[in-house]
XYZ file of C-alpha atoms in Angstrom:
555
model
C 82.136 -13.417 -8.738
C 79.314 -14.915 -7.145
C 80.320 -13.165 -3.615
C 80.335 -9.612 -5.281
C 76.551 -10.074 -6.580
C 75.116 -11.173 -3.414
C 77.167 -7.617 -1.833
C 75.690 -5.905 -4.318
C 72.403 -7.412 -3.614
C 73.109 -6.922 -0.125
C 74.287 -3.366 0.157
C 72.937 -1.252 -2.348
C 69.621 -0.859 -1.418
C 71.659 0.416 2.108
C 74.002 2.342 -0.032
C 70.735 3.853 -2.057
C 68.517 4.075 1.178
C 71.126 6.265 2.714
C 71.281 8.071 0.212
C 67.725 8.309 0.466
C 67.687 9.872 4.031
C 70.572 12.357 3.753
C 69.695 14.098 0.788
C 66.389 15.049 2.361
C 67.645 15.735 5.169
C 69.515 18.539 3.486
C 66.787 20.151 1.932
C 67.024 17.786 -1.379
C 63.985 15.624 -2.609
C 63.335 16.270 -6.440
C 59.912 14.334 -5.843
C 58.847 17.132 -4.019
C 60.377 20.004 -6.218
C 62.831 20.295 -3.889
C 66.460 20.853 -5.345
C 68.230 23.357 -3.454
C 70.319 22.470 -0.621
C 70.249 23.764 2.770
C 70.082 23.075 6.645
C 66.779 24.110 6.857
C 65.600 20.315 8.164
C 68.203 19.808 10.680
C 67.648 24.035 12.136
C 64.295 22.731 12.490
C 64.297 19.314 13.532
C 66.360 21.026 16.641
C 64.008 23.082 17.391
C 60.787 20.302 17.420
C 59.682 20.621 21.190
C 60.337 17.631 23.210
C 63.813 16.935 20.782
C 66.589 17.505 23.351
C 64.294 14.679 25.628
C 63.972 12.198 23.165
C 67.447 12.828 22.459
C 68.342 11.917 26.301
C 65.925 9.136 26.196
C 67.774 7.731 23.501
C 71.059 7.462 24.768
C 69.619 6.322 28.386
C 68.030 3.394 27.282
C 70.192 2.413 24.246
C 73.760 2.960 26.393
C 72.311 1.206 29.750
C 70.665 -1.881 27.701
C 73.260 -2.120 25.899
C 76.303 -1.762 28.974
C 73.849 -4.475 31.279
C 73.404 -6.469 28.454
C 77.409 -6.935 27.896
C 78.104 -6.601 31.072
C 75.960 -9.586 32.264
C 77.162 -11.702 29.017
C 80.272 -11.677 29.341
C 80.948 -12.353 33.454
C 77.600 -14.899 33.661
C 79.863 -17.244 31.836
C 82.688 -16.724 33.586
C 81.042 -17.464 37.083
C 79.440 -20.503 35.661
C 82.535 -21.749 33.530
C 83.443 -25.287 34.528
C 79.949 -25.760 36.803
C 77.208 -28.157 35.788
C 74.992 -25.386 35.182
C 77.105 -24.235 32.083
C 75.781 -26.874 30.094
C 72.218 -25.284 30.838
C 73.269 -21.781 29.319
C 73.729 -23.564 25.745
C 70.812 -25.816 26.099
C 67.983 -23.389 27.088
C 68.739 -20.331 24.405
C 67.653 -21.329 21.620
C 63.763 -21.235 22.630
C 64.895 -17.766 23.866
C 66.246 -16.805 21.419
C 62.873 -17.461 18.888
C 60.868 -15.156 20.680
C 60.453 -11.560 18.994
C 61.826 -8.351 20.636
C 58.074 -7.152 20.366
C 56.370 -10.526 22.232
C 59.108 -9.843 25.211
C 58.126 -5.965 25.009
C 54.383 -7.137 24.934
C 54.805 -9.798 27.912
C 55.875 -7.252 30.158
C 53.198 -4.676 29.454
C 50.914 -7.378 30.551
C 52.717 -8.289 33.798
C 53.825 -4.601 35.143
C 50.878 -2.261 33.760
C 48.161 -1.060 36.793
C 45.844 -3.889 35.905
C 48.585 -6.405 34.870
C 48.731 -9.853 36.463
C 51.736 -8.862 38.922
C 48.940 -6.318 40.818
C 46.484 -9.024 40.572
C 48.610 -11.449 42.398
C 49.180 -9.363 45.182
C 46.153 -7.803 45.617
C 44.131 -7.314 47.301
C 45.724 -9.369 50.145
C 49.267 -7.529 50.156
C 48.256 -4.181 48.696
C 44.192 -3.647 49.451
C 44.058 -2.644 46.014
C 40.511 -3.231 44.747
C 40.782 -1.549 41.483
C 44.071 -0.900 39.474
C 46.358 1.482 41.389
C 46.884 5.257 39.407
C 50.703 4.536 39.142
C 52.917 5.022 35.690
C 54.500 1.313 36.262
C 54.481 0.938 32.016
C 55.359 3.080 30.269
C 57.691 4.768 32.776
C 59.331 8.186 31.940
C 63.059 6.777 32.574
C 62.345 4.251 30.090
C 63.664 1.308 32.953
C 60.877 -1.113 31.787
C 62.124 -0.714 27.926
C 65.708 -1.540 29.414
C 64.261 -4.620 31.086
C 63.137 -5.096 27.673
C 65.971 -4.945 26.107
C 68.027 -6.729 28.432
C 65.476 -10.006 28.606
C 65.832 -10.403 24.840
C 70.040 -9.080 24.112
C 71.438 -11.246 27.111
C 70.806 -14.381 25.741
C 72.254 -13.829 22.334
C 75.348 -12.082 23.820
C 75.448 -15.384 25.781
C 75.591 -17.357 22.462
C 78.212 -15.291 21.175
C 80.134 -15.593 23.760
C 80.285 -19.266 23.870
C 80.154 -19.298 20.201
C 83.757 -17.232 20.637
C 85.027 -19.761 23.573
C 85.478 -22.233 21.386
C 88.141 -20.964 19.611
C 90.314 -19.369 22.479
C 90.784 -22.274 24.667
C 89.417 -21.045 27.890
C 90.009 -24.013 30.347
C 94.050 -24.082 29.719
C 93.904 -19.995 30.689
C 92.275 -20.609 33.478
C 93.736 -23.731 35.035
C 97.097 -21.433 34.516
C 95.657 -18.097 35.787
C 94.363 -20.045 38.938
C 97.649 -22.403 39.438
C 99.051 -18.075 39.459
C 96.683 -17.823 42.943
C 94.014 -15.943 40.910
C 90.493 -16.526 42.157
C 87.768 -18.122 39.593
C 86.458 -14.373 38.252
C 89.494 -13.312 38.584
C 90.805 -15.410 36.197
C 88.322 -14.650 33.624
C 88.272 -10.885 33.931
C 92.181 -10.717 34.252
C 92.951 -13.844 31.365
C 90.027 -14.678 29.063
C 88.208 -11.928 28.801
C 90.731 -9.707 27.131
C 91.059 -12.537 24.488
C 87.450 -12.578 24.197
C 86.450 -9.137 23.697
C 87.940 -8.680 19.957
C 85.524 -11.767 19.219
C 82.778 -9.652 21.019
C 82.902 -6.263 20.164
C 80.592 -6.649 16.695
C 78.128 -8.603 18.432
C 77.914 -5.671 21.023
C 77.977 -3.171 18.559
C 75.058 -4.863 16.980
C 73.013 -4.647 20.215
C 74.460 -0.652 20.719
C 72.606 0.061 17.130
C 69.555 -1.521 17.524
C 68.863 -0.496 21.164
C 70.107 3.202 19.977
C 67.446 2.931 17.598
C 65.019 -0.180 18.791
C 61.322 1.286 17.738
C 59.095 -1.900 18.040
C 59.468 -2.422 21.792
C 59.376 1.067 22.216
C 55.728 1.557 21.181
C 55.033 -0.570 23.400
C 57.111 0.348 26.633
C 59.065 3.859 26.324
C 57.083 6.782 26.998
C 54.675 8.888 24.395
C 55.688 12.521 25.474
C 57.976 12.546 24.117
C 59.203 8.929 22.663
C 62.592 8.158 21.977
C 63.949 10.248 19.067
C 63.178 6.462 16.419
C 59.860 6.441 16.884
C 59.460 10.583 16.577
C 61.273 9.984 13.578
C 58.377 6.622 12.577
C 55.350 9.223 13.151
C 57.128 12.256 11.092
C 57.436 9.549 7.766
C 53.845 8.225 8.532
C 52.627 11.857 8.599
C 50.193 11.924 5.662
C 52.010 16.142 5.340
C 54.699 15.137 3.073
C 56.440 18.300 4.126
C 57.207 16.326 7.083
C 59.376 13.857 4.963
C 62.310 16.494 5.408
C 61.816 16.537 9.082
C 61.957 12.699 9.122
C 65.127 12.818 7.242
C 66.679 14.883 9.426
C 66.009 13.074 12.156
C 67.323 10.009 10.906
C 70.559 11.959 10.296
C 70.137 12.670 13.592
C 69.845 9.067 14.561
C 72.851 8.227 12.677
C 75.066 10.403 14.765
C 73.926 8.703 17.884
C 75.239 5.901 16.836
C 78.769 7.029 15.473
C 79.178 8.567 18.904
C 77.894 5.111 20.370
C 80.789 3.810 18.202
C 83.200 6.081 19.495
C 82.185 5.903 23.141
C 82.217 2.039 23.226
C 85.746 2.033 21.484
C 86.716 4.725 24.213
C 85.864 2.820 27.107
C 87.459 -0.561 25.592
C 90.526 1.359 25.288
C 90.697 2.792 28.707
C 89.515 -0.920 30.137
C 92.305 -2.055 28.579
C 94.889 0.112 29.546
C 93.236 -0.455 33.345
C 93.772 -3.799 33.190
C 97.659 -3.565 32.191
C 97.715 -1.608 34.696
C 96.468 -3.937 37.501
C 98.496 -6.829 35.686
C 101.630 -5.426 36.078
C 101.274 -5.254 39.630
C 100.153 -8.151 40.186
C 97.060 -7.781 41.539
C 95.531 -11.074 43.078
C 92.052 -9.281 44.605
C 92.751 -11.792 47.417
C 91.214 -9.514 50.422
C 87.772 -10.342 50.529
C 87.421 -12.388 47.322
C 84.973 -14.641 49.039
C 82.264 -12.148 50.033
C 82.817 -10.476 46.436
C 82.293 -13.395 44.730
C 78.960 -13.925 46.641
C 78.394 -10.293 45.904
C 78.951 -10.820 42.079
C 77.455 -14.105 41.523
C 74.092 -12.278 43.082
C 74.158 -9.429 40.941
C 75.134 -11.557 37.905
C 72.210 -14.240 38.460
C 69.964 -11.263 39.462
C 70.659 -8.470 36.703
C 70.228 -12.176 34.215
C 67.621 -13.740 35.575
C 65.270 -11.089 36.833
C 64.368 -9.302 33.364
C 63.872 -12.842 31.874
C 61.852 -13.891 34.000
C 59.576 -10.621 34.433
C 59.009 -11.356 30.760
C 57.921 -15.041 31.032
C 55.853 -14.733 33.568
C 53.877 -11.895 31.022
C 53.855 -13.900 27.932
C 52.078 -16.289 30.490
C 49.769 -13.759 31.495
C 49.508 -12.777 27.646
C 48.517 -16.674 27.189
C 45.794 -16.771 29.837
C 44.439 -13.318 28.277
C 44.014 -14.816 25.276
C 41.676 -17.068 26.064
C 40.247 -14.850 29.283
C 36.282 -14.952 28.200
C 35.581 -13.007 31.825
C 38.842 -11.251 34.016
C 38.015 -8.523 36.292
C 40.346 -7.065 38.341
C 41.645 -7.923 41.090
C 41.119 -11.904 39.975
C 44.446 -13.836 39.599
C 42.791 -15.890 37.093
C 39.789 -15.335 34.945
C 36.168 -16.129 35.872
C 35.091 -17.580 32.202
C 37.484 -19.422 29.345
C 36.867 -19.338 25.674
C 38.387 -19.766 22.571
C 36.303 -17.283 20.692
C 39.558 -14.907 20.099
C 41.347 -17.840 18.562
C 38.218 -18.895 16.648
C 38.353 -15.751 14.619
C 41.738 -15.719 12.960
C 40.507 -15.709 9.680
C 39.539 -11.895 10.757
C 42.936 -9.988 10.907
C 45.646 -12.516 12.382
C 44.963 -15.134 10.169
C 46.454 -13.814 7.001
C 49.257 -12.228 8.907
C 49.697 -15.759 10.226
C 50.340 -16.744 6.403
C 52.094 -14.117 5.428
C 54.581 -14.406 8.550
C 54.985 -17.683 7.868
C 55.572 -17.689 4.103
C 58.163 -14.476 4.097
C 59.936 -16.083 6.948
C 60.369 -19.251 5.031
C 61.769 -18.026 2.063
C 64.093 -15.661 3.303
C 65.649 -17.470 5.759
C 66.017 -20.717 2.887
C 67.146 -17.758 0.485
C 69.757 -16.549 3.411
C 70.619 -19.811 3.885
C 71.795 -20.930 0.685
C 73.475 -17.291 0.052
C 75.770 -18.116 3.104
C 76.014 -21.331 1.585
C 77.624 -19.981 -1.810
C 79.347 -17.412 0.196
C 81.423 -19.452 2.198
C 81.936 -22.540 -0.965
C 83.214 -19.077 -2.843
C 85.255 -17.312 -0.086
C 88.830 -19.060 -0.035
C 90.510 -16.150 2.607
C 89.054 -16.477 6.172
C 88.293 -12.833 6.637
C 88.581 -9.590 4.551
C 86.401 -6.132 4.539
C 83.846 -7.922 2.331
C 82.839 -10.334 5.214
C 82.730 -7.036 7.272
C 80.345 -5.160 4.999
C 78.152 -7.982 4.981
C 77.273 -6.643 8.675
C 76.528 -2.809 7.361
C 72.860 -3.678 7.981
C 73.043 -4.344 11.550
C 75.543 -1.652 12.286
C 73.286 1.282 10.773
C 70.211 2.431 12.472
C 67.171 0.922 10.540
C 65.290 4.057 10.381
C 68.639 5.297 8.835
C 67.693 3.866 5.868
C 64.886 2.474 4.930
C 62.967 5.353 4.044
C 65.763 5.898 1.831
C 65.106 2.190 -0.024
C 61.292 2.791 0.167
C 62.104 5.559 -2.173
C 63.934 2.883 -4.136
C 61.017 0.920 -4.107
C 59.106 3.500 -5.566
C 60.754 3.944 -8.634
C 61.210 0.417 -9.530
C 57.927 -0.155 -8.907
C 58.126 -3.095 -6.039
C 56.878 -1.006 -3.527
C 54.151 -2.627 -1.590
C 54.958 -6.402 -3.200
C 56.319 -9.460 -1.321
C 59.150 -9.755 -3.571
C 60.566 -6.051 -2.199
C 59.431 -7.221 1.380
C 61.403 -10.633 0.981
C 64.607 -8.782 -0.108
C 64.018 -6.318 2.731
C 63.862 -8.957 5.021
C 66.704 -10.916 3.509
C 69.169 -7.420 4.146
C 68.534 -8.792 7.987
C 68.642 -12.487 7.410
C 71.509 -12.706 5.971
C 74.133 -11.285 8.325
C 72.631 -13.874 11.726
C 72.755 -16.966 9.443
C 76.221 -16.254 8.339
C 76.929 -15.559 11.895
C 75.261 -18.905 12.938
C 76.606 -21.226 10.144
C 80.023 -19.861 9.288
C 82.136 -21.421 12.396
C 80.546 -24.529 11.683
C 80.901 -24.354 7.800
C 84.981 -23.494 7.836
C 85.421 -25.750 10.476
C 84.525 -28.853 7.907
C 87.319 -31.132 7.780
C 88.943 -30.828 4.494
C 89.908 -34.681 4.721
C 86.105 -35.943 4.150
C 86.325 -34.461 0.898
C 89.327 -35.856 0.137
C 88.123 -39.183 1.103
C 85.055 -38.605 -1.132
C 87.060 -37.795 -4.139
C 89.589 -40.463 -3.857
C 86.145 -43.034 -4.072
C 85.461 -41.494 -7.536
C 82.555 -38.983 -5.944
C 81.726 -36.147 -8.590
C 81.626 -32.658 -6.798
C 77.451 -32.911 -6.182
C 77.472 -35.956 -4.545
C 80.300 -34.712 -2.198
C 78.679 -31.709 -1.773
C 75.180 -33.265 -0.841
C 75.647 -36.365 0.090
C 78.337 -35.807 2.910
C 79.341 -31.911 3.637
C 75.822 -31.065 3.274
C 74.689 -34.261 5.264
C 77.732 -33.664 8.211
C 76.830 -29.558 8.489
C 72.636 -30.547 8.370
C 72.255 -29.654 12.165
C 74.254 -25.695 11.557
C 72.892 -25.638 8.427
C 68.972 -26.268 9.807
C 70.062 -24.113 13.192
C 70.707 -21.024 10.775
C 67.537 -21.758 9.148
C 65.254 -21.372 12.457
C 67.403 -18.354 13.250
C 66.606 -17.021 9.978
C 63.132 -17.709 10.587
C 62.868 -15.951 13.436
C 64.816 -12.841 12.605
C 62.363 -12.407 9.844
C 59.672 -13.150 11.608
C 60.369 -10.252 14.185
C 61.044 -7.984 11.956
C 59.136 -4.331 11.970
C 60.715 -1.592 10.328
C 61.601 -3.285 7.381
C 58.070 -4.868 6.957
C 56.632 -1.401 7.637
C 58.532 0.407 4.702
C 58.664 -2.248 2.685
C 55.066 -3.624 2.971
C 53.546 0.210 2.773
C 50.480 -0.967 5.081
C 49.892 -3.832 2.056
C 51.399 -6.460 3.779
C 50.962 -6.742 7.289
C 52.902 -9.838 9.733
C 52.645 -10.341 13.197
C 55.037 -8.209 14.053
C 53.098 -5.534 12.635
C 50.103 -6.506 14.232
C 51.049 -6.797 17.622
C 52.575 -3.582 17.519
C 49.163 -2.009 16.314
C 46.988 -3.790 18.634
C 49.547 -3.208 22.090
C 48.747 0.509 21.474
C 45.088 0.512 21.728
C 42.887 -2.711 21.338
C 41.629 -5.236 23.523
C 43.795 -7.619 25.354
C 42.256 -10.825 24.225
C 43.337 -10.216 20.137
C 46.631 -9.116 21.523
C 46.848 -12.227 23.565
C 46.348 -14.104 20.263
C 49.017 -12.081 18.299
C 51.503 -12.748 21.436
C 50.331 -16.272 21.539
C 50.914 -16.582 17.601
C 54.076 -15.151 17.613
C 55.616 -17.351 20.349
C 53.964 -20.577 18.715
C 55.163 -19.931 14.971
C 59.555 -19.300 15.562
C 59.201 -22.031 18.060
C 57.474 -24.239 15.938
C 60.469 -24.298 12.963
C 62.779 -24.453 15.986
C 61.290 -27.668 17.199
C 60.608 -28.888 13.303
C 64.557 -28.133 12.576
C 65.834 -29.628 15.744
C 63.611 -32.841 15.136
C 64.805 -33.568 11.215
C 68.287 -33.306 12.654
C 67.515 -35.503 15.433
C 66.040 -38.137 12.631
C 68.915 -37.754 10.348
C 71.331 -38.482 13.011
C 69.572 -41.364 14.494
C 69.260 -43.358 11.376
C 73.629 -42.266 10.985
C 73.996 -43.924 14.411
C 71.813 -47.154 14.105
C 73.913 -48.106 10.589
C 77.168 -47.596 12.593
């Protein structure tokens, strides 16, 4: 009982806020004294100059972040598997994974833009560049930087999936038999584990497909303005203060939607012609021996690079976004700036400040309300999978823009539009899904006999609950709270519909102040928004530290 309230608290706002999109987008929106159905929106939102382009940009970016992305993923482990420097893919993601899509989409405006601190390290000794260069580095028309973008912030949760997934597959028995069969070390992966991985994979990668089909936070900030890509034409058209652009918008959503069912359909495509390739090559037994040192060498550098190169890039901005933050005096070409102050900090109480508060306090309850709704999920949930735990996902796999136009509509007419509470349950529609994704394994994998154990010493069902399953599962438990945390925290959409300009976070703030103010405030926001996810990771990872350390010094 308890599992069909919190779907029906989960999915029908995205039920109604579908709902909300389509029938506009079909000429229907009673609010407006609209009633009669037609195509109208759709003829029209066709003919919108610049459509077919945004259309193209689209699917560029969101198929080739989204193919590098898995790509990279799911062959980086592979070359590392069994090497000391797998242990280093596990221990380094998590502070990667706190960052906001937005802060990476922000550090890399302020590394590859004219003036940004890549020119200024090379000039003007390498370049002669004395002022910034005219050159279209960021945005770019191809949209390559928002790719970079994209990649720098999907790899490393793809990466966690994936060894998230190796742990219940076995991979060191498949490959100590697929190399005792003379297969070489990628080989072996590609040819044996991946194909066992994949089903484990393919939501996680469809999750990435939808949002970089329809990412619109880092592409403010990176894709180019004439035109954008077809989610942030579709932003503008809603913000339009002409409501008779409210039908466009919907249309364009619709629009938005079909991108991704053919993303769904492409992706399903191509895993069913990979597969059928790599029967194919299995049969024959295919042993890639010719040459399989120099492509190894070959792979492993295009691996490491395609990996490494966009993460870095994006470190080395949110650096520059640090130093610009407290940058009193920086003319260009200086590597460094002339005069240091902390006058941009000083002034939080301005602007940042409250979105500082209000970051922090909708982040905290929704992921503690996400948390404890996995929580009585999985203590409900007897069967180990069933369409229920696949509809929980429905959020992730529909564009966002999809619907929540649809649910601000909702909003309206219950009156919570503009209120924390709406924001808090828009936010939780996002929560929700990651922390189930990042507590379940843990949570079924509880040992059945500690309960047992419990009950046989005359514990009631609390104190088994609290005192030892609760106790044993602290460290997934807290880990799904800091992811929690952070999704929230880096949400934009949602907070944009939900909030109606009332409530702004930093999200929200970045986003306004990378498309037009100074660098210093921006600096802050980027600064702020690093410091905050980062913060609960290191508070979470430290009370689990204590807790275990006082376990270990009684045994």
């Amino acid at each position: 009982m308890m599992r069909w309230a919190i779907m029906a608290t989960l999915l029908i706002p995205i039920m109604a806020g579908v709902a909300g999109v389509v029938f506009p987008a079909f000429g229907v929106l009673p609010v407006l004294g609209q009633v009669r159905p037609g195509v109208d929106a759709l003829v029209q939102v066709m003919e919108v100059p610049g459509f077919s382009a945004s259309v193209r940009l689209t699917l560029f970016t969101g198929f080739m972040g989204t193919f590098l992305s898995a790509a990279i993923s799911l062959l980086l482990p592979g070359l590392l598997f069994q090497s000391p420097r797998f242990g280093l893919l596990r221990r380094y993601l998590a502070p990667v994974l706190s960052l906001p899509h937005v802060t990476m989409a922000v550090g890399l405006l302020f590394l590859l833009q004219p003036s940004g601190w890549l020119i200024r390290l090379i000039s003007p000794w390498l370049t002669g560049w004395t002022r910034p260069p005219n050159l279209a580095l960021v945005p770019d028309e191809a949209g390559i930087v928002l790719i970079l973008g994209l990649m720098a912030k999907e790899v490393p949760f793809l990466v966690l999936m994936v060894l998230a997934a190796l742990g219940q597959i076995n991979p060191a028995r498949l490959m100590t038999s697929a190399r005792s069969l003379g297969y070489g070390q990628m080989t072996s992966w590609v040819m044996v584990v991946l194909p066992q991985l994949w089903p484990r994979m393919r939501l996680p990668v469809l999750i990435v497909l939808v949002f970089s089909l329809s990412v619109v936070d880092m592409a403010v900030v990176l894709a180019p303005g004439t035109p954008p890509p077809l989610a942030v034409r579709v932003l503008r058209w809603y913000q339009d203060p002409d409501l008779g652009l409210r039908f466009l918008a919907s249309a364009g959503a619709l629009v938005q939607l079909v991108l991704v069912v053919f993303g769904f359909g492409l992706l399903l495509g191509l895993e069913h012609l990979a597969g059928r390739f790599g029967r194919w090559i299995s049969f024959r037994g295919v042993r890639f021996r010719r040459g399989r040192k120099i492509m190894h060498q070959a792979v492993a550098a295009l691996l490491l690079a395609g990996g490494l190169l966009p993460f870095v890039l994006a470190l080395m901005g949110l650096f520059s976004a640090l130093i610009w933050s407290v940058a009193g005096i920086w003319r260009f070409p200086d590597a460094l700036p002339t005069l240091l102050t902390l006058r941009y900090w000083s002034g939080l109480e301005g602007g940042l400040g409250p979105a500082l508060v209000e970051t922090l306090l909708i982040g905290v309850v929704s992921a503690f309300l996400g948390v404890v709704l996995v929580i009585i999920w999985l203590e409900q949930k007897s069967a180990r999978a069933g369409i229920s735990e696949e509809l929980i996902f429905m959020p992730l796999l529909i564009p966002q823009i999809g619907f929540l136009f649809g649910l601000q509509i909702v909003l309206l007419w219950l009156g919570l539009d503009g209120r924390r509470l709406a924001l808090i349950w828009a936010h939780l529609l996002f929560v929700f899904p990651y922390a189930w994704l990042t507590l379940a394994p843990s949570w079924r994998a509880y040992p059945r006999e500690w309960d047992i154990l419990a009950a046989t010493m005359g514990k009631s069902w609390p104190e088994r609950f609290f005192r030892v399953k609760l106790t044993l599962l602290l460290t997934p438990v807290l880990t799904a709270f800091a992811i929690g945390f952070s999704v929230s925290a880096a949400l934009y959409l949602p907070t944009v519909f939900a909030g109606n300009a009332r409530i702004q976070t930093l999200t929200v703030e970045a986003v306004t102040l990378a498309t037009g103010a100074g660098r210093q405030p921006l600096g802050v926001a980027t600064g702020l928004q690093m410091l905050l996810p980062f913060l609960v990771f290191v508070l979470t990872g430290a009370i689990s530290h204590w807790r275990f350390r006082r376990f270990s010094g009684i045994s």
